[in-house]
mmCIF file with all atom_site columns, C-alpha atoms in Angstrom:
data_model
loop_
_atom_site.group_PDB
_atom_site.id
_atom_site.type_symbol
_atom_site.label_atom_id
_atom_site.label_alt_id
_atom_site.label_comp_id
_atom_site.label_asym_id
_atom_site.label_entity_id
_atom_site.label_seq_id
_atom_site.pdbx_PDB_ins_code
_atom_site.Cartn_x
_atom_site.Cartn_y
_atom_site.Cartn_z
_atom_site.occupancy
_atom_site.B_iso_or_equiv
_atom_site.pdbx_formal_charge
_atom_site.auth_seq_id
_atom_site.auth_comp_id
_atom_site.auth_asym_id
_atom_site.auth_atom_id
_atom_site.pdbx_PDB_model_num
ATOM 1   C CA . GLU A 1 1   ? 0.000   0.000  0.000   1.00 0.00 ? 1   GLU A CA 1
ATOM 2   C CA . LEU A 1 2   ? 1.382   3.357  -1.029  1.00 0.00 ? 2   LEU A CA 1
ATOM 3   C CA . LYS A 1 3   ? 1.906   5.800  1.820   1.00 0.00 ? 3   LYS A CA 1
ATOM 4   C CA . VAL A 1 4   ? 2.702   9.474  1.356   1.00 0.00 ? 4   VAL A CA 1
ATOM 5   C CA . GLU A 1 5   ? 4.083   11.552 4.202   1.00 0.00 ? 5   GLU A CA 1
ATOM 6   C CA . GLN A 1 6   ? 4.515   15.295 4.202   1.00 0.00 ? 6   GLN A CA 1
ATOM 7   C CA . ASN A 1 7   ? 6.404   17.354 6.692   1.00 0.00 ? 7   ASN A CA 1
ATOM 8   C CA . PRO A 1 8   ? 6.001   19.668 8.273   1.00 0.00 ? 8   PRO A CA 1
ATOM 9   C CA . LEU A 1 9   ? 2.205   19.626 8.549   1.00 0.00 ? 9   LEU A CA 1
ATOM 10  C CA . PHE A 1 10  ? 2.153   23.196 9.823   1.00 0.00 ? 10  PHE A CA 1
ATOM 11  C CA . LEU A 1 11  ? 4.575   25.921 8.813   1.00 0.00 ? 11  LEU A CA 1
ATOM 12  C CA . SER A 1 12  ? 4.549   29.515 9.951   1.00 0.00 ? 12  SER A CA 1
ATOM 13  C CA . MET A 1 13  ? 7.001   31.738 8.121   1.00 0.00 ? 13  MET A CA 1
ATOM 14  C CA . GLN A 1 14  ? 7.929   35.351 7.962   1.00 0.00 ? 14  GLN A CA 1
ATOM 15  C CA . GLU A 1 15  ? 7.815   37.165 4.685   1.00 0.00 ? 15  GLU A CA 1
ATOM 16  C CA . GLY A 1 16  ? 11.139  37.103 2.901   1.00 0.00 ? 16  GLY A CA 1
ATOM 17  C CA . LYS A 1 17  ? 12.313  33.808 4.393   1.00 0.00 ? 17  LYS A CA 1
ATOM 18  C CA . ASN A 1 18  ? 13.034  30.530 2.590   1.00 0.00 ? 18  ASN A CA 1
ATOM 19  C CA . TYR A 1 19  ? 11.764  27.117 3.523   1.00 0.00 ? 19  TYR A CA 1
ATOM 20  C CA . THR A 1 20  ? 11.245  23.598 2.157   1.00 0.00 ? 20  THR A CA 1
ATOM 21  C CA . ILE A 1 21  ? 8.324   21.195 2.396   1.00 0.00 ? 21  ILE A CA 1
ATOM 22  C CA . TYR A 1 22  ? 9.176   17.508 2.121   1.00 0.00 ? 22  TYR A CA 1
ATOM 23  C CA . CYS A 1 23  ? 7.140   14.705 0.607   1.00 0.00 ? 23  CYS A CA 1
ATOM 24  C CA . ASN A 1 24  ? 8.232   11.102 1.146   1.00 0.00 ? 24  ASN A CA 1
ATOM 25  C CA . TYR A 1 25  ? 6.495   8.112  -0.378  1.00 0.00 ? 25  TYR A CA 1
ATOM 26  C CA . SER A 1 26  ? 6.782   4.410  0.278   1.00 0.00 ? 26  SER A CA 1
ATOM 27  C CA . THR A 1 27  ? 6.744   2.611  -3.078  1.00 0.00 ? 27  THR A CA 1
ATOM 28  C CA . THR A 1 28  ? 8.276   3.160  -6.473  1.00 0.00 ? 28  THR A CA 1
ATOM 29  C CA . SER A 1 29  ? 6.591   5.834  -8.549  1.00 0.00 ? 29  SER A CA 1
ATOM 30  C CA . ASP A 1 30  ? 7.725   8.259  -11.188 1.00 0.00 ? 30  ASP A CA 1
ATOM 31  C CA . ARG A 1 31  ? 4.701   10.531 -11.200 1.00 0.00 ? 31  ARG A CA 1
ATOM 32  C CA . LEU A 1 32  ? 4.312   13.101 -8.447  1.00 0.00 ? 32  LEU A CA 1
ATOM 33  C CA . TYR A 1 33  ? 2.045   16.132 -8.254  1.00 0.00 ? 33  TYR A CA 1
ATOM 34  C CA . TRP A 1 34  ? 1.881   19.223 -6.101  1.00 0.00 ? 34  TRP A CA 1
ATOM 35  C CA . TYR A 1 35  ? -1.426  20.987 -5.456  1.00 0.00 ? 35  TYR A CA 1
ATOM 36  C CA . ARG A 1 36  ? -2.397  24.171 -3.677  1.00 0.00 ? 36  ARG A CA 1
ATOM 37  C CA . GLN A 1 37  ? -5.617  24.691 -1.720  1.00 0.00 ? 37  GLN A CA 1
ATOM 38  C CA . ASP A 1 38  ? -6.733  28.085 -0.447  1.00 0.00 ? 38  ASP A CA 1
ATOM 39  C CA . PRO A 1 39  ? -9.015  28.090 2.623   1.00 0.00 ? 39  PRO A CA 1
ATOM 40  C CA . GLY A 1 40  ? -12.518 26.934 1.733   1.00 0.00 ? 40  GLY A CA 1
ATOM 41  C CA . LYS A 1 41  ? -11.562 26.448 -1.902  1.00 0.00 ? 41  LYS A CA 1
ATOM 42  C CA . SER A 1 42  ? -10.783 23.629 -4.275  1.00 0.00 ? 42  SER A CA 1
ATOM 43  C CA . LEU A 1 43  ? -7.402  22.181 -5.215  1.00 0.00 ? 43  LEU A CA 1
ATOM 44  C CA . GLU A 1 44  ? -5.316  23.713 -7.963  1.00 0.00 ? 44  GLU A CA 1
ATOM 45  C CA . SER A 1 45  ? -2.500  21.919 -9.761  1.00 0.00 ? 45  SER A CA 1
ATOM 46  C CA . LEU A 1 46  ? 0.947   23.474 -9.297  1.00 0.00 ? 46  LEU A CA 1
ATOM 47  C CA . PHE A 1 47  ? 3.507   21.032 -10.650 1.00 0.00 ? 47  PHE A CA 1
ATOM 48  C CA . VAL A 1 48  ? 3.772   17.670 -12.359 1.00 0.00 ? 48  VAL A CA 1
ATOM 49  C CA . LEU A 1 49  ? 7.060   15.806 -11.864 1.00 0.00 ? 49  LEU A CA 1
ATOM 50  C CA . LEU A 1 50  ? 7.479   12.816 -14.131 1.00 0.00 ? 50  LEU A CA 1
ATOM 51  C CA . SER A 1 51  ? 11.058  11.624 -13.884 1.00 0.00 ? 51  SER A CA 1
ATOM 52  C CA . ASN A 1 52  ? 14.006  11.329 -11.569 1.00 0.00 ? 52  ASN A CA 1
ATOM 53  C CA . GLY A 1 53  ? 15.741  14.663 -11.220 1.00 0.00 ? 53  GLY A CA 1
ATOM 54  C CA . ALA A 1 54  ? 12.788  16.632 -12.558 1.00 0.00 ? 54  ALA A CA 1
ATOM 55  C CA . VAL A 1 55  ? 12.705  20.238 -11.408 1.00 0.00 ? 55  VAL A CA 1
ATOM 56  C CA . LYS A 1 56  ? 9.876   22.677 -12.029 1.00 0.00 ? 56  LYS A CA 1
ATOM 57  C CA . GLN A 1 57  ? 9.726   26.314 -10.993 1.00 0.00 ? 57  GLN A CA 1
ATOM 58  C CA . GLU A 1 58  ? 7.051   28.947 -11.004 1.00 0.00 ? 58  GLU A CA 1
ATOM 59  C CA . GLY A 1 59  ? 7.551   32.228 -9.282  1.00 0.00 ? 59  GLY A CA 1
ATOM 60  C CA . ARG A 1 60  ? 8.763   31.694 -5.720  1.00 0.00 ? 60  ARG A CA 1
ATOM 61  C CA . LEU A 1 61  ? 8.007   27.958 -5.755  1.00 0.00 ? 61  LEU A CA 1
ATOM 62  C CA . MET A 1 62  ? 10.329  25.233 -6.987  1.00 0.00 ? 62  MET A CA 1
ATOM 63  C CA . ALA A 1 63  ? 9.576   21.516 -6.895  1.00 0.00 ? 63  ALA A CA 1
ATOM 64  C CA . SER A 1 64  ? 11.984  18.630 -7.407  1.00 0.00 ? 64  SER A CA 1
ATOM 65  C CA . LEU A 1 65  ? 11.790  14.855 -7.516  1.00 0.00 ? 65  LEU A CA 1
ATOM 66  C CA . ASP A 1 66  ? 14.296  12.189 -6.471  1.00 0.00 ? 66  ASP A CA 1
ATOM 67  C CA . THR A 1 67  ? 12.729  8.841  -7.337  1.00 0.00 ? 67  THR A CA 1
ATOM 68  C CA . LYS A 1 68  ? 15.622  6.851  -5.875  1.00 0.00 ? 68  LYS A CA 1
ATOM 69  C CA . ALA A 1 69  ? 15.145  8.473  -2.479  1.00 0.00 ? 69  ALA A CA 1
ATOM 70  C CA . ARG A 1 70  ? 11.344  8.501  -2.968  1.00 0.00 ? 70  ARG A CA 1
ATOM 71  C CA . LEU A 1 71  ? 11.391  12.165 -2.050  1.00 0.00 ? 71  LEU A CA 1
ATOM 72  C CA . SER A 1 72  ? 10.004  15.357 -3.492  1.00 0.00 ? 72  SER A CA 1
ATOM 73  C CA . THR A 1 73  ? 10.613  18.840 -2.161  1.00 0.00 ? 73  THR A CA 1
ATOM 74  C CA . LEU A 1 74  ? 8.724   22.083 -2.580  1.00 0.00 ? 74  LEU A CA 1
ATOM 75  C CA . HIS A 1 75  ? 11.029  24.999 -1.936  1.00 0.00 ? 75  HIS A CA 1
ATOM 76  C CA . ILE A 1 76  ? 9.689   28.434 -1.129  1.00 0.00 ? 76  ILE A CA 1
ATOM 77  C CA . THR A 1 77  ? 11.957  31.395 -1.839  1.00 0.00 ? 77  THR A CA 1
ATOM 78  C CA . ALA A 1 78  ? 11.432  34.787 -0.201  1.00 0.00 ? 78  ALA A CA 1
ATOM 79  C CA . ALA A 1 79  ? 7.917   33.972 0.953   1.00 0.00 ? 79  ALA A CA 1
ATOM 80  C CA . VAL A 1 80  ? 5.101   36.465 0.525   1.00 0.00 ? 80  VAL A CA 1
ATOM 81  C CA . HIS A 1 81  ? 1.689   36.538 2.204   1.00 0.00 ? 81  HIS A CA 1
ATOM 82  C CA . ASP A 1 82  ? -0.070  35.419 -1.005  1.00 0.00 ? 82  ASP A CA 1
ATOM 83  C CA . LEU A 1 83  ? 1.617   32.028 -0.695  1.00 0.00 ? 83  LEU A CA 1
ATOM 84  C CA . SER A 1 84  ? -0.379  31.248 2.441   1.00 0.00 ? 84  SER A CA 1
ATOM 85  C CA . ALA A 1 85  ? -2.353  28.077 1.634   1.00 0.00 ? 85  ALA A CA 1
ATOM 86  C CA . THR A 1 86  ? -2.319  24.325 2.164   1.00 0.00 ? 86  THR A CA 1
ATOM 87  C CA . TYR A 1 87  ? 0.047   22.427 -0.125  1.00 0.00 ? 87  TYR A CA 1
ATOM 88  C CA . PHE A 1 88  ? -0.485  18.787 -0.971  1.00 0.00 ? 88  PHE A CA 1
ATOM 89  C CA . CYS A 1 89  ? 1.771   16.334 -2.689  1.00 0.00 ? 89  CYS A CA 1
ATOM 90  C CA . ALA A 1 90  ? 0.170   13.374 -4.434  1.00 0.00 ? 90  ALA A CA 1
ATOM 91  C CA . VAL A 1 91  ? 1.784   10.256 -5.837  1.00 0.00 ? 91  VAL A CA 1
ATOM 92  C CA . ASP A 1 92  ? 0.506   8.149  -8.696  1.00 0.00 ? 92  ASP A CA 1
ATOM 93  C CA . SER A 1 93  ? 0.289   4.544  -7.565  1.00 0.00 ? 93  SER A CA 1
ATOM 94  C CA . GLY A 1 94  ? 1.052   3.257  -11.038 1.00 0.00 ? 94  GLY A CA 1
ATOM 95  C CA . GLY A 1 95  ? -0.987  1.208  -13.448 1.00 0.00 ? 95  GLY A CA 1
ATOM 96  C CA . SER A 1 96  ? -3.663  2.395  -15.834 1.00 0.00 ? 96  SER A CA 1
ATOM 97  C CA . ASN A 1 97  ? -6.182  3.751  -13.325 1.00 0.00 ? 97  ASN A CA 1
ATOM 98  C CA . TYR A 1 98  ? -4.108  6.834  -12.480 1.00 0.00 ? 98  TYR A CA 1
ATOM 99  C CA . LYS A 1 99  ? -5.127  6.875  -8.837  1.00 0.00 ? 99  LYS A CA 1
ATOM 100 C CA . LEU A 1 100 ? -3.404  9.431  -6.665  1.00 0.00 ? 100 LEU A CA 1
ATOM 101 C CA . THR A 1 101 ? -2.515  9.015  -3.018  1.00 0.00 ? 101 THR A CA 1
ATOM 102 C CA . PHE A 1 102 ? -2.353  12.353 -1.240  1.00 0.00 ? 102 PHE A CA 1
ATOM 103 C CA . GLY A 1 103 ? -0.248  13.453 1.674   1.00 0.00 ? 103 GLY A CA 1
ATOM 104 C CA . LYS A 1 104 ? -2.025  15.101 4.602   1.00 0.00 ? 104 LYS A CA 1
ATOM 105 C CA . GLY A 1 105 ? -1.031  18.549 3.437   1.00 0.00 ? 105 GLY A CA 1
ATOM 106 C CA . THR A 1 106 ? 1.157   21.340 4.784   1.00 0.00 ? 106 THR A CA 1
ATOM 107 C CA . LEU A 1 107 ? -0.653  24.411 6.075   1.00 0.00 ? 107 LEU A CA 1
ATOM 108 C CA . LEU A 1 108 ? 1.613   27.338 5.265   1.00 0.00 ? 108 LEU A CA 1
ATOM 109 C CA . THR A 1 109 ? 1.067   30.691 6.917   1.00 0.00 ? 109 THR A CA 1
ATOM 110 C CA . VAL A 1 110 ? 3.241   33.583 5.812   1.00 0.00 ? 110 VAL A CA 1
ATOM 111 C CA . ASN A 1 111 ? 3.239   36.428 8.302   1.00 0.00 ? 111 ASN A CA 1
ATOM 112 C CA . PRO A 1 112 ? 3.990   40.035 7.328   1.00 0.00 ? 112 PRO A CA 1
ATOM 113 C CA . ASN B 2 1   ? -15.603 26.182 -20.150 1.00 0.00 ? 1   ASN B CA 1
ATOM 114 C CA . ALA B 2 2   ? -17.003 25.117 -16.768 1.00 0.00 ? 2   ALA B CA 1
ATOM 115 C CA . GLY B 2 3   ? -14.494 22.322 -16.024 1.00 0.00 ? 3   GLY B CA 1
ATOM 116 C CA . VAL B 2 4   ? -15.730 20.168 -13.117 1.00 0.00 ? 4   VAL B CA 1
ATOM 117 C CA . THR B 2 5   ? -19.045 21.145 -11.572 1.00 0.00 ? 5   THR B CA 1
ATOM 118 C CA . GLN B 2 6   ? -20.376 19.689 -8.328  1.00 0.00 ? 6   GLN B CA 1
ATOM 119 C CA . THR B 2 7   ? -23.925 19.972 -7.038  1.00 0.00 ? 7   THR B CA 1
ATOM 120 C CA . PRO B 2 8   ? -25.040 20.742 -4.436  1.00 0.00 ? 8   PRO B CA 1
ATOM 121 C CA . LYS B 2 9   ? -22.439 22.958 -2.762  1.00 0.00 ? 9   LYS B CA 1
ATOM 122 C CA . PHE B 2 10  ? -23.878 22.512 0.730   1.00 0.00 ? 10  PHE B CA 1
ATOM 123 C CA . ARG B 2 11  ? -26.209 19.997 2.295   1.00 0.00 ? 11  ARG B CA 1
ATOM 124 C CA . VAL B 2 12  ? -27.417 19.085 5.764   1.00 0.00 ? 12  VAL B CA 1
ATOM 125 C CA . LEU B 2 13  ? -28.836 15.612 6.290   1.00 0.00 ? 13  LEU B CA 1
ATOM 126 C CA . LYS B 2 14  ? -30.325 13.764 9.213   1.00 0.00 ? 14  LYS B CA 1
ATOM 127 C CA . THR B 2 15  ? -28.919 10.381 10.138  1.00 0.00 ? 15  THR B CA 1
ATOM 128 C CA . GLY B 2 16  ? -30.440 7.710  7.924   1.00 0.00 ? 16  GLY B CA 1
ATOM 129 C CA . GLN B 2 17  ? -31.400 10.001 5.061   1.00 0.00 ? 17  GLN B CA 1
ATOM 130 C CA . SER B 2 18  ? -30.110 9.400  1.571   1.00 0.00 ? 18  SER B CA 1
ATOM 131 C CA . MET B 2 19  ? -28.736 11.740 -1.048  1.00 0.00 ? 19  MET B CA 1
ATOM 132 C CA . THR B 2 20  ? -26.838 11.843 -4.320  1.00 0.00 ? 20  THR B CA 1
ATOM 133 C CA . LEU B 2 21  ? -23.971 14.157 -5.170  1.00 0.00 ? 21  LEU B CA 1
ATOM 134 C CA . LEU B 2 22  ? -23.538 14.975 -8.828  1.00 0.00 ? 22  LEU B CA 1
ATOM 135 C CA . CYS B 2 23  ? -20.256 15.619 -10.582 1.00 0.00 ? 23  CYS B CA 1
ATOM 136 C CA . ALA B 2 24  ? -20.233 16.807 -14.181 1.00 0.00 ? 24  ALA B CA 1
ATOM 137 C CA . GLN B 2 25  ? -17.191 17.521 -16.352 1.00 0.00 ? 25  GLN B CA 1
ATOM 138 C CA . ASP B 2 26  ? -17.119 19.049 -19.806 1.00 0.00 ? 26  ASP B CA 1
ATOM 139 C CA . MET B 2 27  ? -13.510 18.215 -20.698 1.00 0.00 ? 27  MET B CA 1
ATOM 140 C CA . ASN B 2 28  ? -14.211 14.773 -22.171 1.00 0.00 ? 28  ASN B CA 1
ATOM 141 C CA . HIS B 2 29  ? -12.015 13.159 -19.507 1.00 0.00 ? 29  HIS B CA 1
ATOM 142 C CA . GLU B 2 30  ? -11.927 9.392  -19.176 1.00 0.00 ? 30  GLU B CA 1
ATOM 143 C CA . TYR B 2 31  ? -11.097 9.201  -15.481 1.00 0.00 ? 31  TYR B CA 1
ATOM 144 C CA . MET B 2 32  ? -13.208 10.513 -12.639 1.00 0.00 ? 32  MET B CA 1
ATOM 145 C CA . TYR B 2 33  ? -12.736 10.338 -8.870  1.00 0.00 ? 33  TYR B CA 1
ATOM 146 C CA . TRP B 2 34  ? -14.575 11.039 -5.639  1.00 0.00 ? 34  TRP B CA 1
ATOM 147 C CA . TYR B 2 35  ? -12.605 12.085 -2.550  1.00 0.00 ? 35  TYR B CA 1
ATOM 148 C CA . ARG B 2 36  ? -13.485 13.121 0.933   1.00 0.00 ? 36  ARG B CA 1
ATOM 149 C CA . GLN B 2 37  ? -11.454 15.675 2.866   1.00 0.00 ? 37  GLN B CA 1
ATOM 150 C CA . ASP B 2 38  ? -11.418 15.675 6.641   1.00 0.00 ? 38  ASP B CA 1
ATOM 151 C CA . PRO B 2 39  ? -9.285  17.869 8.910   1.00 0.00 ? 39  PRO B CA 1
ATOM 152 C CA . GLY B 2 40  ? -5.778  16.472 9.283   1.00 0.00 ? 40  GLY B CA 1
ATOM 153 C CA . MET B 2 41  ? -6.481  13.562 6.920   1.00 0.00 ? 41  MET B CA 1
ATOM 154 C CA . GLY B 2 42  ? -5.710  15.003 3.511   1.00 0.00 ? 42  GLY B CA 1
ATOM 155 C CA . LEU B 2 43  ? -7.824  13.673 0.654   1.00 0.00 ? 43  LEU B CA 1
ATOM 156 C CA . ARG B 2 44  ? -8.939  10.071 0.671   1.00 0.00 ? 44  ARG B CA 1
ATOM 157 C CA . LEU B 2 45  ? -10.239 8.315  -2.414  1.00 0.00 ? 45  LEU B CA 1
ATOM 158 C CA . ILE B 2 46  ? -13.766 6.920  -2.084  1.00 0.00 ? 46  ILE B CA 1
ATOM 159 C CA . HIS B 2 47  ? -14.473 5.493  -5.549  1.00 0.00 ? 47  HIS B CA 1
ATOM 160 C CA . TYR B 2 48  ? -13.176 6.097  -9.022  1.00 0.00 ? 48  TYR B CA 1
ATOM 161 C CA . SER B 2 49  ? -14.004 5.363  -12.650 1.00 0.00 ? 49  SER B CA 1
ATOM 162 C CA . VAL B 2 50  ? -11.726 4.740  -15.589 1.00 0.00 ? 50  VAL B CA 1
ATOM 163 C CA . GLY B 2 51  ? -14.479 5.090  -18.172 1.00 0.00 ? 51  GLY B CA 1
ATOM 164 C CA . GLU B 2 52  ? -18.192 5.168  -18.855 1.00 0.00 ? 52  GLU B CA 1
ATOM 165 C CA . GLY B 2 53  ? -19.956 2.247  -17.227 1.00 0.00 ? 53  GLY B CA 1
ATOM 166 C CA . THR B 2 54  ? -17.019 1.314  -14.972 1.00 0.00 ? 54  THR B CA 1
ATOM 167 C CA . THR B 2 55  ? -16.450 2.014  -11.287 1.00 0.00 ? 55  THR B CA 1
ATOM 168 C CA . ALA B 2 56  ? -14.019 0.763  -8.664  1.00 0.00 ? 56  ALA B CA 1
ATOM 169 C CA . LYS B 2 57  ? -13.467 1.082  -4.932  1.00 0.00 ? 57  LYS B CA 1
ATOM 170 C CA . GLY B 2 58  ? -10.898 3.415  -3.489  1.00 0.00 ? 58  GLY B CA 1
ATOM 171 C CA . GLU B 2 59  ? -9.459  3.688  -0.009  1.00 0.00 ? 59  GLU B CA 1
ATOM 172 C CA . VAL B 2 60  ? -12.681 4.427  1.938   1.00 0.00 ? 60  VAL B CA 1
ATOM 173 C CA . PRO B 2 61  ? -15.670 3.069  -0.050  1.00 0.00 ? 61  PRO B CA 1
ATOM 174 C CA . ASP B 2 62  ? -17.899 1.809  2.769   1.00 0.00 ? 62  ASP B CA 1
ATOM 175 C CA . GLY B 2 63  ? -21.268 3.550  2.991   1.00 0.00 ? 63  GLY B CA 1
ATOM 176 C CA . TYR B 2 64  ? -21.040 4.991  -0.531  1.00 0.00 ? 64  TYR B CA 1
ATOM 177 C CA . ASN B 2 65  ? -22.104 3.887  -3.984  1.00 0.00 ? 65  ASN B CA 1
ATOM 178 C CA . VAL B 2 66  ? -21.306 5.396  -7.357  1.00 0.00 ? 66  VAL B CA 1
ATOM 179 C CA . SER B 2 67  ? -22.478 5.247  -10.931 1.00 0.00 ? 67  SER B CA 1
ATOM 180 C CA . ARG B 2 68  ? -21.107 6.479  -14.224 1.00 0.00 ? 68  ARG B CA 1
ATOM 181 C CA . LEU B 2 69  ? -23.797 5.981  -16.810 1.00 0.00 ? 69  LEU B CA 1
ATOM 182 C CA . LYS B 2 70  ? -22.539 8.837  -18.974 1.00 0.00 ? 70  LYS B CA 1
ATOM 183 C CA . LYS B 2 71  ? -18.914 9.759  -19.582 1.00 0.00 ? 71  LYS B CA 1
ATOM 184 C CA . GLN B 2 72  ? -19.383 13.299 -18.336 1.00 0.00 ? 72  GLN B CA 1
ATOM 185 C CA . ASN B 2 73  ? -21.191 12.466 -15.083 1.00 0.00 ? 73  ASN B CA 1
ATOM 186 C CA . PHE B 2 74  ? -20.098 10.652 -11.924 1.00 0.00 ? 74  PHE B CA 1
ATOM 187 C CA . LEU B 2 75  ? -22.651 10.265 -9.136  1.00 0.00 ? 75  LEU B CA 1
ATOM 188 C CA . LEU B 2 76  ? -21.890 9.562  -5.484  1.00 0.00 ? 76  LEU B CA 1
ATOM 189 C CA . GLY B 2 77  ? -24.700 8.156  -3.370  1.00 0.00 ? 77  GLY B CA 1
ATOM 190 C CA . LEU B 2 78  ? -25.159 7.873  0.353   1.00 0.00 ? 78  LEU B CA 1
ATOM 191 C CA . GLU B 2 79  ? -27.938 5.381  1.034   1.00 0.00 ? 79  GLU B CA 1
ATOM 192 C CA . SER B 2 80  ? -28.192 5.878  4.793   1.00 0.00 ? 80  SER B CA 1
ATOM 193 C CA . ALA B 2 81  ? -26.154 8.829  5.968   1.00 0.00 ? 81  ALA B CA 1
ATOM 194 C CA . ALA B 2 82  ? -24.181 8.635  9.209   1.00 0.00 ? 82  ALA B CA 1
ATOM 195 C CA . PRO B 2 83  ? -22.509 11.422 11.230  1.00 0.00 ? 83  PRO B CA 1
ATOM 196 C CA . SER B 2 84  ? -19.124 9.896  10.270  1.00 0.00 ? 84  SER B CA 1
ATOM 197 C CA . GLN B 2 85  ? -19.859 10.942 6.694   1.00 0.00 ? 85  GLN B CA 1
ATOM 198 C CA . THR B 2 86  ? -19.794 14.613 7.623   1.00 0.00 ? 86  THR B CA 1
ATOM 199 C CA . SER B 2 87  ? -17.043 15.890 5.368   1.00 0.00 ? 87  SER B CA 1
ATOM 200 C CA . VAL B 2 88  ? -16.140 17.933 2.325   1.00 0.00 ? 88  VAL B CA 1
ATOM 201 C CA . TYR B 2 89  ? -16.476 15.901 -0.855  1.00 0.00 ? 89  TYR B CA 1
ATOM 202 C CA . PHE B 2 90  ? -14.443 16.652 -3.941  1.00 0.00 ? 90  PHE B CA 1
ATOM 203 C CA . CYS B 2 91  ? -14.857 15.286 -7.408  1.00 0.00 ? 91  CYS B CA 1
ATOM 204 C CA . ALA B 2 92  ? -11.979 15.281 -9.868  1.00 0.00 ? 92  ALA B CA 1
ATOM 205 C CA . SER B 2 93  ? -11.412 14.261 -13.452 1.00 0.00 ? 93  SER B CA 1
ATOM 206 C CA . SER B 2 94  ? -8.346  13.576 -15.545 1.00 0.00 ? 94  SER B CA 1
ATOM 207 C CA . TYR B 2 95  ? -7.092  12.176 -18.811 1.00 0.00 ? 95  TYR B CA 1
ATOM 208 C CA . GLU B 2 96  ? -3.926  10.271 -19.594 1.00 0.00 ? 96  GLU B CA 1
ATOM 209 C CA . GLY B 2 97  ? -2.319  13.156 -21.409 1.00 0.00 ? 97  GLY B CA 1
ATOM 210 C CA . HIS B 2 98  ? 1.329   13.463 -22.289 1.00 0.00 ? 98  HIS B CA 1
ATOM 211 C CA . GLY B 2 99  ? 4.352   15.044 -20.751 1.00 0.00 ? 99  GLY B CA 1
ATOM 212 C CA . GLY B 2 100 ? 3.603   17.925 -18.459 1.00 0.00 ? 100 GLY B CA 1
ATOM 213 C CA . THR B 2 101 ? -0.166  17.376 -18.477 1.00 0.00 ? 101 THR B CA 1
ATOM 214 C CA . LYS B 2 102 ? -0.027  13.672 -17.726 1.00 0.00 ? 102 LYS B CA 1
ATOM 215 C CA . ASN B 2 103 ? -2.902  12.758 -15.422 1.00 0.00 ? 103 ASN B CA 1
ATOM 216 C CA . ILE B 2 104 ? -3.354  16.154 -13.833 1.00 0.00 ? 104 ILE B CA 1
ATOM 217 C CA . GLN B 2 105 ? -6.553  15.861 -11.838 1.00 0.00 ? 105 GLN B CA 1
ATOM 218 C CA . TYR B 2 106 ? -8.925  18.814 -12.097 1.00 0.00 ? 106 TYR B CA 1
ATOM 219 C CA . PHE B 2 107 ? -11.099 19.354 -9.056  1.00 0.00 ? 107 PHE B CA 1
ATOM 220 C CA . GLY B 2 108 ? -14.595 20.647 -8.532  1.00 0.00 ? 108 GLY B CA 1
ATOM 221 C CA . ALA B 2 109 ? -15.417 23.272 -5.920  1.00 0.00 ? 109 ALA B CA 1
ATOM 222 C CA . GLY B 2 110 ? -16.509 20.701 -3.349  1.00 0.00 ? 110 GLY B CA 1
ATOM 223 C CA . THR B 2 111 ? -19.684 19.784 -1.480  1.00 0.00 ? 111 THR B CA 1
ATOM 224 C CA . ARG B 2 112 ? -19.885 20.458 2.234   1.00 0.00 ? 112 ARG B CA 1
ATOM 225 C CA . LEU B 2 113 ? -22.047 17.810 3.842   1.00 0.00 ? 113 LEU B CA 1
ATOM 226 C CA . SER B 2 114 ? -23.173 17.733 7.449   1.00 0.00 ? 114 SER B CA 1
ATOM 227 C CA . VAL B 2 115 ? -24.970 14.706 8.851   1.00 0.00 ? 115 VAL B CA 1
ATOM 228 C CA . LEU B 2 116 ? -26.759 15.368 12.132  1.00 0.00 ? 116 LEU B CA 1
#
């Protein structure tokens, strides 16, 4: 059974600081997704990582994937208040049904 | 382009009542999914479908049934609601895609269900 663990689950940052969210998973997979959820809203796709060593960046967010370590990171550079949200990683369990297993999410609060 | 539409957005049920949640997508996606989101639990897959007329159980299927009679619609039913089914329910759809779009799941706005 695929297990996905995120840490930290709660992260309070000051504006301008850097930090990293970690996503570990338990079985082999080469498809990993990052989503953002604003309070009371739906989930929005941020990044799709499809191979070992993949790196994607948008704005102050950068995601990477190490399939050998079964680890993905979401790095936040010079945080701003607008980045406050819950971030989920999700791992494709493989096969043709494209099921995703989600981590519990990281609630990020960026304080002015 | 509406994407994934869920109805209703809010619902309050009494224990033992039944209801159906509707998910409709206009993107011609093959795959559709129902999740529930509870505080501190992330999203957990209830049921999913890989095509019209097919359904399969996910991680937490007990107490729910689903049907996909048309490709664009995926229905989630609660036959006899229980307080443990109080949650936010999300529907999602996806297609196999290629490269950077491969299996991105697109989510509806959610249904907030309270069972008293």
